[in-house]
JSON list of C-alpha atoms in Angstrom, two decimals:
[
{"chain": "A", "resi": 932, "resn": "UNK", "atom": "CA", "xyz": [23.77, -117.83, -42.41]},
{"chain": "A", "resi": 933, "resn": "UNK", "atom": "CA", "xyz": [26.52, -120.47, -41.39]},
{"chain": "A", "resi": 934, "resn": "UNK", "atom": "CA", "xyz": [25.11, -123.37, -39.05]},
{"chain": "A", "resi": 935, "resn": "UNK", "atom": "CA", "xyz": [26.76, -124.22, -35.63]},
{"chain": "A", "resi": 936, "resn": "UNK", "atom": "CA", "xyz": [30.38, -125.98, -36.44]},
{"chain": "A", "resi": 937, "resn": "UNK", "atom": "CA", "xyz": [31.64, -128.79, -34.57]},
{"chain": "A", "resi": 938, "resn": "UNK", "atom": "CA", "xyz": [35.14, -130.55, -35.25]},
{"chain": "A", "resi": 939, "resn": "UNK", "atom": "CA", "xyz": [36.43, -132.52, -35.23]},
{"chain": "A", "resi": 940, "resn": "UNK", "atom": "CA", "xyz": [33.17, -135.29, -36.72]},
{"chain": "A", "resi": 941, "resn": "UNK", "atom": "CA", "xyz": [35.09, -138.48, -35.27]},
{"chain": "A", "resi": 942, "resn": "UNK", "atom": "CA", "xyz": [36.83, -139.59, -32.64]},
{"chain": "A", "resi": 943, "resn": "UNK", "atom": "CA", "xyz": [38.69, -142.70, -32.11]},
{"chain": "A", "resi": 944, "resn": "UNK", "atom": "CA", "xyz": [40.73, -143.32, -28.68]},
{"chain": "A", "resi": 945, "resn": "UNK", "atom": "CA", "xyz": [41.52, -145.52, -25.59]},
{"chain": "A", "resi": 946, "resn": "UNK", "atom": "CA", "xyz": [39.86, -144.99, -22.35]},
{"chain": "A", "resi": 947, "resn": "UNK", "atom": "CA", "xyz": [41.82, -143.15, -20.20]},
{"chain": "A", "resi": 948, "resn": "UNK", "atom": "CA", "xyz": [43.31, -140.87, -22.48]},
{"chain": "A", "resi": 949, "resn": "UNK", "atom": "CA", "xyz": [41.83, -137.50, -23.07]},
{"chain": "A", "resi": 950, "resn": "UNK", "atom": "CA", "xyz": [40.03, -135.72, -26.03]},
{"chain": "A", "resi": 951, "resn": "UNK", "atom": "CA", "xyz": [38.64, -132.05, -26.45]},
{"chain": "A", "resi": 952, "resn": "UNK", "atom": "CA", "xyz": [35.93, -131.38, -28.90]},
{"chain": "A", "resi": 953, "resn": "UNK", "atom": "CA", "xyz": [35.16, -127.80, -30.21]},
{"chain": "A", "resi": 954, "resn": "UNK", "atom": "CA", "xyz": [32.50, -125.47, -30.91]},
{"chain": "A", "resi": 955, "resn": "UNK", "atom": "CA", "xyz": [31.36, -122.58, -32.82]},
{"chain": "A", "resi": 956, "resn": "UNK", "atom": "CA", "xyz": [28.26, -121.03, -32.60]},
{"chain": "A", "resi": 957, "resn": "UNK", "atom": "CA", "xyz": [25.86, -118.83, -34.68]},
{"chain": "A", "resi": 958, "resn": "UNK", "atom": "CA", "xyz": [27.05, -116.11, -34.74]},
{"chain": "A", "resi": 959, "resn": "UNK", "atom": "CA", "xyz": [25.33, -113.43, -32.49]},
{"chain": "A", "resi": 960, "resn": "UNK", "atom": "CA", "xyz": [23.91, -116.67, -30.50]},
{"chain": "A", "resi": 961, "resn": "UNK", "atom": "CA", "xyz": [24.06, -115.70, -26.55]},
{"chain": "A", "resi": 962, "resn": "UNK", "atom": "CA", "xyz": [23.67, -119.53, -25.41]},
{"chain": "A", "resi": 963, "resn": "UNK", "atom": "CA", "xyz": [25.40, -121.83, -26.05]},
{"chain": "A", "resi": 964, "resn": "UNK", "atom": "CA", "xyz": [24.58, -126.25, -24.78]},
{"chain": "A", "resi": 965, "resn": "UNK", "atom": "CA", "xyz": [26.68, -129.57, -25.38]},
{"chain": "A", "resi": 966, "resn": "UNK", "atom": "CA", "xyz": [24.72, -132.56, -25.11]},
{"chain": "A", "resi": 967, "resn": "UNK", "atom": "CA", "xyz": [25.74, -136.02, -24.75]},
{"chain": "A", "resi": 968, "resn": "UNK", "atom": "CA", "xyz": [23.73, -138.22, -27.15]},
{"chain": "A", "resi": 969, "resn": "UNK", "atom": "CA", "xyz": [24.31, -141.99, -26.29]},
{"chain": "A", "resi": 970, "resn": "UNK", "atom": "CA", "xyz": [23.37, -144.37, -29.43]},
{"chain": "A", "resi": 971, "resn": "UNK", "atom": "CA", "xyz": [19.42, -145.28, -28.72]},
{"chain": "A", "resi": 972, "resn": "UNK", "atom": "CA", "xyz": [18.70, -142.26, -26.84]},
{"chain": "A", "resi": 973, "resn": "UNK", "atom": "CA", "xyz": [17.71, -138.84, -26.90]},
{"chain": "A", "resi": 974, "resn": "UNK", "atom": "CA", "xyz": [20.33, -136.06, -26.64]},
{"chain": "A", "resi": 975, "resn": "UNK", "atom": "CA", "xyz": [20.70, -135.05, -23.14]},
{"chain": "A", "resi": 976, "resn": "UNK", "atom": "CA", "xyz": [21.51, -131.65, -21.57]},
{"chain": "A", "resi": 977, "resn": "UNK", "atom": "CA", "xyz": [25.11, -131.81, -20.04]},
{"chain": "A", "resi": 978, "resn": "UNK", "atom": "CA", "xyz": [26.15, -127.65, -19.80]},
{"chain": "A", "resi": 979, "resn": "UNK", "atom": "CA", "xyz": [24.38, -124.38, -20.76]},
{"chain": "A", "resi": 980, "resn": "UNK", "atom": "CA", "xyz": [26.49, -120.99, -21.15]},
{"chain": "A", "resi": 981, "resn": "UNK", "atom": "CA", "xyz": [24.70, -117.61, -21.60]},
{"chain": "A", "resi": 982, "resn": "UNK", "atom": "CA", "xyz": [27.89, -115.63, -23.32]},
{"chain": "A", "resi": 983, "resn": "UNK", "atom": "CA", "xyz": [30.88, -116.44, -21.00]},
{"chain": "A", "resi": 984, "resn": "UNK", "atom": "CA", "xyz": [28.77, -117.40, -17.97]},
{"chain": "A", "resi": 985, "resn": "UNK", "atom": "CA", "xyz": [27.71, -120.91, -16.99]},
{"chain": "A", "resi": 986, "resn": "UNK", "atom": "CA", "xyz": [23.98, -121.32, -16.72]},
{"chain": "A", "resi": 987, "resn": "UNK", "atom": "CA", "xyz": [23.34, -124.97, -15.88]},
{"chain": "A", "resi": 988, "resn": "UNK", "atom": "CA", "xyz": [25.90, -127.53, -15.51]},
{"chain": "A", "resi": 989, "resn": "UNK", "atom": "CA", "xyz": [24.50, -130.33, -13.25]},
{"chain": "A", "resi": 990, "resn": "UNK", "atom": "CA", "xyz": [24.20, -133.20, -15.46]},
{"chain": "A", "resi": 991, "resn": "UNK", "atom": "CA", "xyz": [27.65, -132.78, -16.44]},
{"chain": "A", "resi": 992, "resn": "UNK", "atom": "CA", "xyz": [30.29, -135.45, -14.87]},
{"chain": "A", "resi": 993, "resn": "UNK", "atom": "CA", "xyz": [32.55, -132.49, -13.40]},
{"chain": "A", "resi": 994, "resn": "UNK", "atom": "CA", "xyz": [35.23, -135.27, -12.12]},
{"chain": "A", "resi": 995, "resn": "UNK", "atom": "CA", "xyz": [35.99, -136.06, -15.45]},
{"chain": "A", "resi": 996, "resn": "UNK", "atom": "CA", "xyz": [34.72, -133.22, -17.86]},
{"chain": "A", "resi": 997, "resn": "UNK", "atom": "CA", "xyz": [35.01, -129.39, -18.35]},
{"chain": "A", "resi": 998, "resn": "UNK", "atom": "CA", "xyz": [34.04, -126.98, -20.37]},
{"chain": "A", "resi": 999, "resn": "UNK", "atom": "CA", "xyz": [34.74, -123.23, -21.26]},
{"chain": "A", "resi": 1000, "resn": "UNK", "atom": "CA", "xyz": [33.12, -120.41, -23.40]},
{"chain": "A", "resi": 1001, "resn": "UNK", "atom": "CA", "xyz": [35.92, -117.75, -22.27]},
{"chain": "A", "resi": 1002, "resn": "UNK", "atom": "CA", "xyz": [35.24, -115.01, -24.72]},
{"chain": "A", "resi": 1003, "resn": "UNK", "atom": "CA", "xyz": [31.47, -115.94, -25.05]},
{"chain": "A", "resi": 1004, "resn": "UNK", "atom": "CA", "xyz": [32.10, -117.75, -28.60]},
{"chain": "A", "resi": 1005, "resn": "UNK", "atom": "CA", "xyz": [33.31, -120.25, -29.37]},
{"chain": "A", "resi": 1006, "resn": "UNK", "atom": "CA", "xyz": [33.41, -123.39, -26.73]},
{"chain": "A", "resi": 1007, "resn": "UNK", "atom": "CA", "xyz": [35.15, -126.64, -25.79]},
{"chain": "A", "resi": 1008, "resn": "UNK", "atom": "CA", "xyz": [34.17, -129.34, -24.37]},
{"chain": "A", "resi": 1009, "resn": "UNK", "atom": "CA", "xyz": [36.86, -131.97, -22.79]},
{"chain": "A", "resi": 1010, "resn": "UNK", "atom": "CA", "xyz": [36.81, -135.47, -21.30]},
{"chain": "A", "resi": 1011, "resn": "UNK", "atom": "CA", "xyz": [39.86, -136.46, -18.86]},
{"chain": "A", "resi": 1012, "resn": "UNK", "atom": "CA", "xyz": [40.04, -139.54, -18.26]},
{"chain": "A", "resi": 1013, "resn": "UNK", "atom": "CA", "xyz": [37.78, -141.23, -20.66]},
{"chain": "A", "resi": 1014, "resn": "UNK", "atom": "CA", "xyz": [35.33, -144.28, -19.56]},
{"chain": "A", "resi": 1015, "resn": "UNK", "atom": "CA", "xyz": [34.07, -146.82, -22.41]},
{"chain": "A", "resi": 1016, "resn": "UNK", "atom": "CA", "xyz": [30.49, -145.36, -21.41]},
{"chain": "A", "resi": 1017, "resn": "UNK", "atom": "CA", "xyz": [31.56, -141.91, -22.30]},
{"chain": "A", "resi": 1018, "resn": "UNK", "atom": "CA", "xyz": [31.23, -143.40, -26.15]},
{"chain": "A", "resi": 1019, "resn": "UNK", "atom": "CA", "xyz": [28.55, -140.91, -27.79]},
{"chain": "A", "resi": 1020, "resn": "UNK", "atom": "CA", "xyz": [27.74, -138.50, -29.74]},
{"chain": "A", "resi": 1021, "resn": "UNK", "atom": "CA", "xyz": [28.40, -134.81, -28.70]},
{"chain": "A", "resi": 1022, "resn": "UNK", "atom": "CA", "xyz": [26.51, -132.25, -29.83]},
{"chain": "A", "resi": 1023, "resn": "UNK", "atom": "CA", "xyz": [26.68, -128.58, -29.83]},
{"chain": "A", "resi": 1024, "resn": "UNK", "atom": "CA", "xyz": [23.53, -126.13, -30.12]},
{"chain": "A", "resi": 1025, "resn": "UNK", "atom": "CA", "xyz": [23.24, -122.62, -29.83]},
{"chain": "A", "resi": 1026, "resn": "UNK", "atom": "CA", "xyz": [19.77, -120.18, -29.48]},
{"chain": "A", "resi": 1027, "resn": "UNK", "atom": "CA", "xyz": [19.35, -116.36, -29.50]},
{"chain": "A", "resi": 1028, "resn": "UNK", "atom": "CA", "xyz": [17.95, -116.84, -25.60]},
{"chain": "A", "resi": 1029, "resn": "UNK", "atom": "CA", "xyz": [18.77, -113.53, -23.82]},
{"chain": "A", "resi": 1030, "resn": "UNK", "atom": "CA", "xyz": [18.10, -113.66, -20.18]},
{"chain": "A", "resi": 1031, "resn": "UNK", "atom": "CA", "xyz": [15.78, -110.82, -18.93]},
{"chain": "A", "resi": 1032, "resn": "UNK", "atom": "CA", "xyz": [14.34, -110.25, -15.88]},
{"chain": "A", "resi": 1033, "resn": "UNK", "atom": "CA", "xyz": [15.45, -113.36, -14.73]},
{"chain": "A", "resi": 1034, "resn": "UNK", "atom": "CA", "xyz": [13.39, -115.17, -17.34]},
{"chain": "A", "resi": 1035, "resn": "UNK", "atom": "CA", "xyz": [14.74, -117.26, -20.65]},
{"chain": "A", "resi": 1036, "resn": "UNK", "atom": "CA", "xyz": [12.62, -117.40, -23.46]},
{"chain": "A", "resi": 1037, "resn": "UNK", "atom": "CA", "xyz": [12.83, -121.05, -25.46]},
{"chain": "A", "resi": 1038, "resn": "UNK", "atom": "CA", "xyz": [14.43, -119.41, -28.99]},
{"chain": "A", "resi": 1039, "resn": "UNK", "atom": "CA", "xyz": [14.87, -122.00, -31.46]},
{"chain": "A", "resi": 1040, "resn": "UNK", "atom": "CA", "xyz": [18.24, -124.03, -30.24]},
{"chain": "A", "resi": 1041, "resn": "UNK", "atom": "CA", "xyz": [19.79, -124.75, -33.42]},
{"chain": "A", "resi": 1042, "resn": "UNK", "atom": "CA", "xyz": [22.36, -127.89, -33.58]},
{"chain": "A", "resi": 1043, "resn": "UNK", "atom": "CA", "xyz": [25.89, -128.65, -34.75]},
{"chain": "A", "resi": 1044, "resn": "UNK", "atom": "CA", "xyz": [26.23, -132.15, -36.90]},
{"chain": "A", "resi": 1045, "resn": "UNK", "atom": "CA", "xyz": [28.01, -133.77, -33.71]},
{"chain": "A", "resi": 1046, "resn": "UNK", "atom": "CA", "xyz": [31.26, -135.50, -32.88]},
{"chain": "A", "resi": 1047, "resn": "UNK", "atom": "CA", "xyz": [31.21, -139.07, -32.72]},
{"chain": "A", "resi": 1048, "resn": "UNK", "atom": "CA", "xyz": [33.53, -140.35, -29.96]},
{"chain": "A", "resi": 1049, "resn": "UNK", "atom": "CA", "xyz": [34.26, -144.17, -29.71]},
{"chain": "A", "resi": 1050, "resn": "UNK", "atom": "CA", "xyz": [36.14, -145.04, -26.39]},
{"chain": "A", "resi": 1051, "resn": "UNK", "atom": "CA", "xyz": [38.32, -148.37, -27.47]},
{"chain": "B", "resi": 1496, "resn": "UNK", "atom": "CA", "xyz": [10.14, -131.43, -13.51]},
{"chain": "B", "resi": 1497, "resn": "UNK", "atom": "CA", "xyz": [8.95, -132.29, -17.69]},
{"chain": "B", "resi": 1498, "resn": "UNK", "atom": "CA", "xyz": [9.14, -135.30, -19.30]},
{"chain": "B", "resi": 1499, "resn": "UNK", "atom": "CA", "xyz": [8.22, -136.80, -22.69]},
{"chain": "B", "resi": 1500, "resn": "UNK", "atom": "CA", "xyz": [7.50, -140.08, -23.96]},
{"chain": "B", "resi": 1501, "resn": "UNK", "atom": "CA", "xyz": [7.34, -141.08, -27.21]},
{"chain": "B", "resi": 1502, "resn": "UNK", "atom": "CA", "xyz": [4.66, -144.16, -27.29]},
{"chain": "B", "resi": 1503, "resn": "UNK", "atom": "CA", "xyz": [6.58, -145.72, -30.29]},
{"chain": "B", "resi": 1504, "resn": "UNK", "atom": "CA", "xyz": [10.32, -146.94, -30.45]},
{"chain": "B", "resi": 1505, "resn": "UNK", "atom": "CA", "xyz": [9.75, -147.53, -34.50]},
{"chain": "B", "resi": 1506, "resn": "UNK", "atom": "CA", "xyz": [7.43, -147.03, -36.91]},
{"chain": "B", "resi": 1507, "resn": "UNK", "atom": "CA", "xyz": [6.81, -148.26, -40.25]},
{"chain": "B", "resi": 1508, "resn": "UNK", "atom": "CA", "xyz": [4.27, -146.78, -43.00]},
{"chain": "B", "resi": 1509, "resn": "UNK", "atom": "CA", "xyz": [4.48, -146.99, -46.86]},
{"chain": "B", "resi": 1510, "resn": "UNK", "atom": "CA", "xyz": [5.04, -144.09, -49.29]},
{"chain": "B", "resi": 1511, "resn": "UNK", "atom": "CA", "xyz": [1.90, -142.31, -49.59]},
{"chain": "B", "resi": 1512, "resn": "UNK", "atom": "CA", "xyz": [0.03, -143.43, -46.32]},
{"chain": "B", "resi": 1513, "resn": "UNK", "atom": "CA", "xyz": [-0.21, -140.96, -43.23]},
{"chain": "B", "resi": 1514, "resn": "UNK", "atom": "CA", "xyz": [2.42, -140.60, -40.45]},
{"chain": "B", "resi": 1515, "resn": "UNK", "atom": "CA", "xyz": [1.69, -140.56, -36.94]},
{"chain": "B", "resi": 1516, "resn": "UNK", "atom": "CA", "xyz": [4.10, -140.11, -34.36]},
{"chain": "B", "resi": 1517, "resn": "UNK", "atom": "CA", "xyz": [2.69, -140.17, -30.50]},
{"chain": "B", "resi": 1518, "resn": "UNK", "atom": "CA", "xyz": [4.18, -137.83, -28.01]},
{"chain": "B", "resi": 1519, "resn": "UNK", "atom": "CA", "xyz": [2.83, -137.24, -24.40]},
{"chain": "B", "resi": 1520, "resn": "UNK", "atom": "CA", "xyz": [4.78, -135.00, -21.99]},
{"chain": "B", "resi": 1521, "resn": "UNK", "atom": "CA", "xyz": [4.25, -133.98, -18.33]},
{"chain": "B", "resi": 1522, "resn": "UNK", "atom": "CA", "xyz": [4.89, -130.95, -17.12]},
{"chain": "B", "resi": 1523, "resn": "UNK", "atom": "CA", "xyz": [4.25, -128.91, -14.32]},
{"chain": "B", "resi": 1524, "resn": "UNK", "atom": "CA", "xyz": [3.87, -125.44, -15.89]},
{"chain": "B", "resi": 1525, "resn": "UNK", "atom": "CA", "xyz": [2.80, -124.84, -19.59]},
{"chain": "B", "resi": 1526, "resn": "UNK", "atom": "CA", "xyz": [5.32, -126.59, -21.32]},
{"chain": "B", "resi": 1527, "resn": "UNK", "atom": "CA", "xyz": [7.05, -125.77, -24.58]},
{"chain": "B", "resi": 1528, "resn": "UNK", "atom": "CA", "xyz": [6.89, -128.85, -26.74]},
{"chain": "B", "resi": 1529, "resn": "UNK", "atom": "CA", "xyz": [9.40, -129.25, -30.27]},
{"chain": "B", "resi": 1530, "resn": "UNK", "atom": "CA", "xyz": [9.65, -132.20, -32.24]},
{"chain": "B", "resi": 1531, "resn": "UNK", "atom": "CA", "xyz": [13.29, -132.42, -34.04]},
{"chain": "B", "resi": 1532, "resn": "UNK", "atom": "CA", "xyz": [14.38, -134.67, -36.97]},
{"chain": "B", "resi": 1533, "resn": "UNK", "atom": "CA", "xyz": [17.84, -136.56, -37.04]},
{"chain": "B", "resi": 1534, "resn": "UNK", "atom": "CA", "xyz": [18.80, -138.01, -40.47]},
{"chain": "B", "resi": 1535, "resn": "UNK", "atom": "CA", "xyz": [21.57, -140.23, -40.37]},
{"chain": "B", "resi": 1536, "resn": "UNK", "atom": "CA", "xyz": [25.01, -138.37, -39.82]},
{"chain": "B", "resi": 1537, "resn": "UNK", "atom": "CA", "xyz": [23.28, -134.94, -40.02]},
{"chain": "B", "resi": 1538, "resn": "UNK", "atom": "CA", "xyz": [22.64, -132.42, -37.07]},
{"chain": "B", "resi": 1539, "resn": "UNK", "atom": "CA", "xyz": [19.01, -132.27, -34.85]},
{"chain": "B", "resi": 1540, "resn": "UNK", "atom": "CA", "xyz": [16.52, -129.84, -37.29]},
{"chain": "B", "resi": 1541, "resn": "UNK", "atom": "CA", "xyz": [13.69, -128.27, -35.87]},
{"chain": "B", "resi": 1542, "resn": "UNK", "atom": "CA", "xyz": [10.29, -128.97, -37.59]},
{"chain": "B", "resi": 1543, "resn": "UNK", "atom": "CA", "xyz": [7.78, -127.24, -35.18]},
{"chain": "B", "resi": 1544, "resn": "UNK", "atom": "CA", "xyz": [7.12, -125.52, -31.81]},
{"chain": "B", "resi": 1545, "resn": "UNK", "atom": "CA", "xyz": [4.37, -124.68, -29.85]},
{"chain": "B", "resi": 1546, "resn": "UNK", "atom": "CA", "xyz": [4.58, -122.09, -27.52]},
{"chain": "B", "resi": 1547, "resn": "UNK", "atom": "CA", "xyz": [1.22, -121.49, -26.10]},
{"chain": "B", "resi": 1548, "resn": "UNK", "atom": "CA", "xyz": [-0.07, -119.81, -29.10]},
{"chain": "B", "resi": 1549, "resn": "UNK", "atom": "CA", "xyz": [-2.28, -121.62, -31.63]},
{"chain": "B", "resi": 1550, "resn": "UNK", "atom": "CA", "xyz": [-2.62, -125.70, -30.53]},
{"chain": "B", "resi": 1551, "resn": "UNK", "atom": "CA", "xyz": [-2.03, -126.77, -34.12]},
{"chain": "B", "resi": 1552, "resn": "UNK", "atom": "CA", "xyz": [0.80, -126.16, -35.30]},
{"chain": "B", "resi": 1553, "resn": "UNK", "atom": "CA", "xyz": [2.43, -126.08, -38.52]},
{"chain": "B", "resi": 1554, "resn": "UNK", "atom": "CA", "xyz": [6.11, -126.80, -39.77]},
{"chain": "B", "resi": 1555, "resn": "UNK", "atom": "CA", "xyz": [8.48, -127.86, -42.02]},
{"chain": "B", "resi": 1556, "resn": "UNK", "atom": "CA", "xyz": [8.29, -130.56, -45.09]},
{"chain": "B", "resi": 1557, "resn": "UNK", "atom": "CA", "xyz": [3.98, -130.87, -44.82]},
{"chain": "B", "resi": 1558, "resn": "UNK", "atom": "CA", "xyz": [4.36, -131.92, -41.02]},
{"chain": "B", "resi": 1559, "resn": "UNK", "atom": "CA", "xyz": [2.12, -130.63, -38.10]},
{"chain": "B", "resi": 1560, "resn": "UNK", "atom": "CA", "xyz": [1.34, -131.35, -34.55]},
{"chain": "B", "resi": 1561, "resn": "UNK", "atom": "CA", "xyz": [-1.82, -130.22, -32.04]},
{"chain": "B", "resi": 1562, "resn": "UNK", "atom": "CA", "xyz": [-1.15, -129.48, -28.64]},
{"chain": "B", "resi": 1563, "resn": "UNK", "atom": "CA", "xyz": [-4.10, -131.49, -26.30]},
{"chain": "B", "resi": 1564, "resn": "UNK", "atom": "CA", "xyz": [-3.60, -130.12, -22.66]},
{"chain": "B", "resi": 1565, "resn": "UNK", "atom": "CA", "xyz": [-6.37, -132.64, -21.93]},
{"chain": "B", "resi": 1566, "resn": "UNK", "atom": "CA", "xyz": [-4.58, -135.39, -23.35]},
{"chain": "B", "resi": 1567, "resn": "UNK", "atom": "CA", "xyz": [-1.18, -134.21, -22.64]},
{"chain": "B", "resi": 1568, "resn": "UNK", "atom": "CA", "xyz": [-0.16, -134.88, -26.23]},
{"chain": "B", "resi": 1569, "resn": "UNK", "atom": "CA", "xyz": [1.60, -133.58, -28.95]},
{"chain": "B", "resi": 1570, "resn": "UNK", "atom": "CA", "xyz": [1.14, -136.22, -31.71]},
{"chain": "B", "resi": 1571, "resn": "UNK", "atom": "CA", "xyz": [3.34, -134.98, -34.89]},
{"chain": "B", "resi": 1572, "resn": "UNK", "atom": "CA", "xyz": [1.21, -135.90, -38.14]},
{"chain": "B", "resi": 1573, "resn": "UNK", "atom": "CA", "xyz": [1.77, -135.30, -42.22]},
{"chain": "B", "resi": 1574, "resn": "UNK", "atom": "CA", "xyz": [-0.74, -136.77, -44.67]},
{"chain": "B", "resi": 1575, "resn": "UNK", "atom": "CA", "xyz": [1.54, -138.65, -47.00]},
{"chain": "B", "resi": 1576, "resn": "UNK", "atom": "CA", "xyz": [4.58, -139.52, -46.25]},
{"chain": "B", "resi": 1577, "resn": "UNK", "atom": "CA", "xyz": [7.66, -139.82, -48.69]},
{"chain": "B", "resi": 1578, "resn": "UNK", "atom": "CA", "xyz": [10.97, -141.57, -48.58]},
{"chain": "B", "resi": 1579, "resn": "UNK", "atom": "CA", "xyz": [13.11, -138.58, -47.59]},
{"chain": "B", "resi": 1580, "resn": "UNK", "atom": "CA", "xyz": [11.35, -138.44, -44.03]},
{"chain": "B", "resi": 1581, "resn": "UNK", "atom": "CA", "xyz": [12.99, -141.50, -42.88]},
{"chain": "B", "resi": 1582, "resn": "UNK", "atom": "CA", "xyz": [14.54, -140.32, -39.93]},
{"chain": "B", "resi": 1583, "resn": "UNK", "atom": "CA", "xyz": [15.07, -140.26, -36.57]},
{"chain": "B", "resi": 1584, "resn": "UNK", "atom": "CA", "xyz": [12.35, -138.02, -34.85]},
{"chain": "B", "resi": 1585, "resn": "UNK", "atom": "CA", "xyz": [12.51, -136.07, -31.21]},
{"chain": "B", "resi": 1586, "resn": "UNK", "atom": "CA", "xyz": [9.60, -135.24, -28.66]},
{"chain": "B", "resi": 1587, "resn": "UNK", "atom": "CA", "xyz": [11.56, -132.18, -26.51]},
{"chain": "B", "resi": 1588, "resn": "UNK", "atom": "CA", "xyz": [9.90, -130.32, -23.86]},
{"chain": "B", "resi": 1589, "resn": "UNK", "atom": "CA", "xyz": [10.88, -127.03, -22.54]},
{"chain": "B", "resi": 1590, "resn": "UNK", "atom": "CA", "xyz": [9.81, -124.64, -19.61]},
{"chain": "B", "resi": 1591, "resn": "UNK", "atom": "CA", "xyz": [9.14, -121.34, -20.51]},
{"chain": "B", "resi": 1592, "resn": "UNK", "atom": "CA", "xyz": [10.97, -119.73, -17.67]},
{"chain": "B", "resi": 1593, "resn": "UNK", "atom": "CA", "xyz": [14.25, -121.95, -19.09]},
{"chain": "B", "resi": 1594, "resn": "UNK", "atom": "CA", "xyz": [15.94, -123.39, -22.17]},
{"chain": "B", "resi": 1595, "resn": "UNK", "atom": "CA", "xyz": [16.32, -126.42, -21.29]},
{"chain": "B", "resi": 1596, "resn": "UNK", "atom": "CA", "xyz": [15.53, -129.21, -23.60]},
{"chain": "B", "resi": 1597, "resn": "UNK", "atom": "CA", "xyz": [14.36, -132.57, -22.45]},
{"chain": "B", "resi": 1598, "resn": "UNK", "atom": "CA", "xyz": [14.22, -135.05, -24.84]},
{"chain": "B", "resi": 1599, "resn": "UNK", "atom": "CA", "xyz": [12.33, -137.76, -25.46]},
{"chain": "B", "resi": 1600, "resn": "UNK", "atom": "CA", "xyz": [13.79, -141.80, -26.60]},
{"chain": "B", "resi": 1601, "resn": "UNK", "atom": "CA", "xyz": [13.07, -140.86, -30.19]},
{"chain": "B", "resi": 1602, "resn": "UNK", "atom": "CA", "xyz": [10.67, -142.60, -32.93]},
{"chain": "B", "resi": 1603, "resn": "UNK", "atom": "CA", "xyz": [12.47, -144.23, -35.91]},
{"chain": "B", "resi": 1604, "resn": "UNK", "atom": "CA", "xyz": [10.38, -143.73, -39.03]},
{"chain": "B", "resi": 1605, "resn": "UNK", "atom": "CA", "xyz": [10.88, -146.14, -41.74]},
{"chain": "B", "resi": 1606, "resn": "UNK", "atom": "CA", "xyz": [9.18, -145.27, -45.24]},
{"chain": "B", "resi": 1607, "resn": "UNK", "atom": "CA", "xyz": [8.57, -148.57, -47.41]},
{"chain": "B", "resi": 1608, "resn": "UNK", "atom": "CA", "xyz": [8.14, -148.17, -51.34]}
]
């Protein structure tokens, strides 16, 4: 079974500029997350899509990113303008999780090898 | 809300000698508790869950944790360690009624010869 893929794995650029990272899940995966993973920390939780549908997004900055899932595969994740604290590691995960009667179950997330992005 | 903290920013053992990680979490429902590894320029892998079934829990490469609702721990343990776990390693917490993740600051493991 092919593991989530992220590209591209680095990321050089100025602040201000933009940059769009990409995702594919599992495939069959429902959910989809991108975390931010600042160096030091743990990964934290910045959007959650179930298919095409956005599930929780309120740790993500929405004045400067976005994301999308539109045919409930594949995903991407942008940053416009870029801030020197925006300089992390993005990761993409992706879980079976079907949501039924209202309730998620906590399927294994499994987790993409990441796009380092350096804000210069 | 859930919250974990990992009690140890590094930690240091030699090859051979038992690993022990530390992991408290707070929760206000029963929690689901992972720990993840992170090698160097690799992707999060799970190495064990607990989900409210048995409290000790077994996973991946010899490692295991016990869930102590008394305690609220979830200490991740392996009885000898060897160089290939130096790593990065994750306390996460999860609600069952969500997916969310919450992570915790992470324990760096260093294995000495």
């Amino acid at each position: 079974e092919a593991g989530v893929a992220q590209s591209p794995r680095y990321k050089i650029i100025e602040k201000r500029q933009s940059v769009a990272f990409w995702c594919n899940p599992i495939s069959g995966h429902a959910t989809l997350y991108w975390y931010q993973q600042i160096l030091g920390q743990g990964p934290k939780l910045l959007i959650q899509f179930q298919n095409n549908g956005v599930v929780d997004d309120s740790q993500l900055p929405k004045d400067r990113f976005s994301a999308e899932r539109l045919k409930g595969v594949d995903s991407t994740l942008k940053i416009q303008p870029a801030k020197l604290e925006d300089s992390a590691v993005y990761l993409c995960a992706s879980s079976h999780d079907q949501l039924a009667g209202g309730r998620m179950g906590t399927d294994t997330q499994y987790f993409g090898p990441g796009t380092r992005l350096t804000v210069l | 809300a859930q919250s974990v903290t990992q009690l140890d920013s590094h930690v240091s053992v030699s090859e051979g000698t038992p690993v022990l990680l530390r992991c408290n979490y707070s929760s206000s429902y029963s929690p689901s508790l992972f720990w993840y590894v992170q090698h160097p320029n690799k992707g999060l892998q799970l190495l064990l869950k607990y989900t409210s079934a048995a409290t000790l829990v077994k996973g991946i490469n010899g490692f295991e944790a016990e869930f102590k609702k008394s305690e609220t721990s979830f200490h991740l343990t392996k009885p000898s360690a060897h160089m290939s776990d130096a790593a990065e390693y994750f306390c996460v917490v999860s609600l069952g009624t969500a997916s969310k993740l919450t992570f915790g600051t992470g324990t760096r493991l260093q294995v000495m010869l």
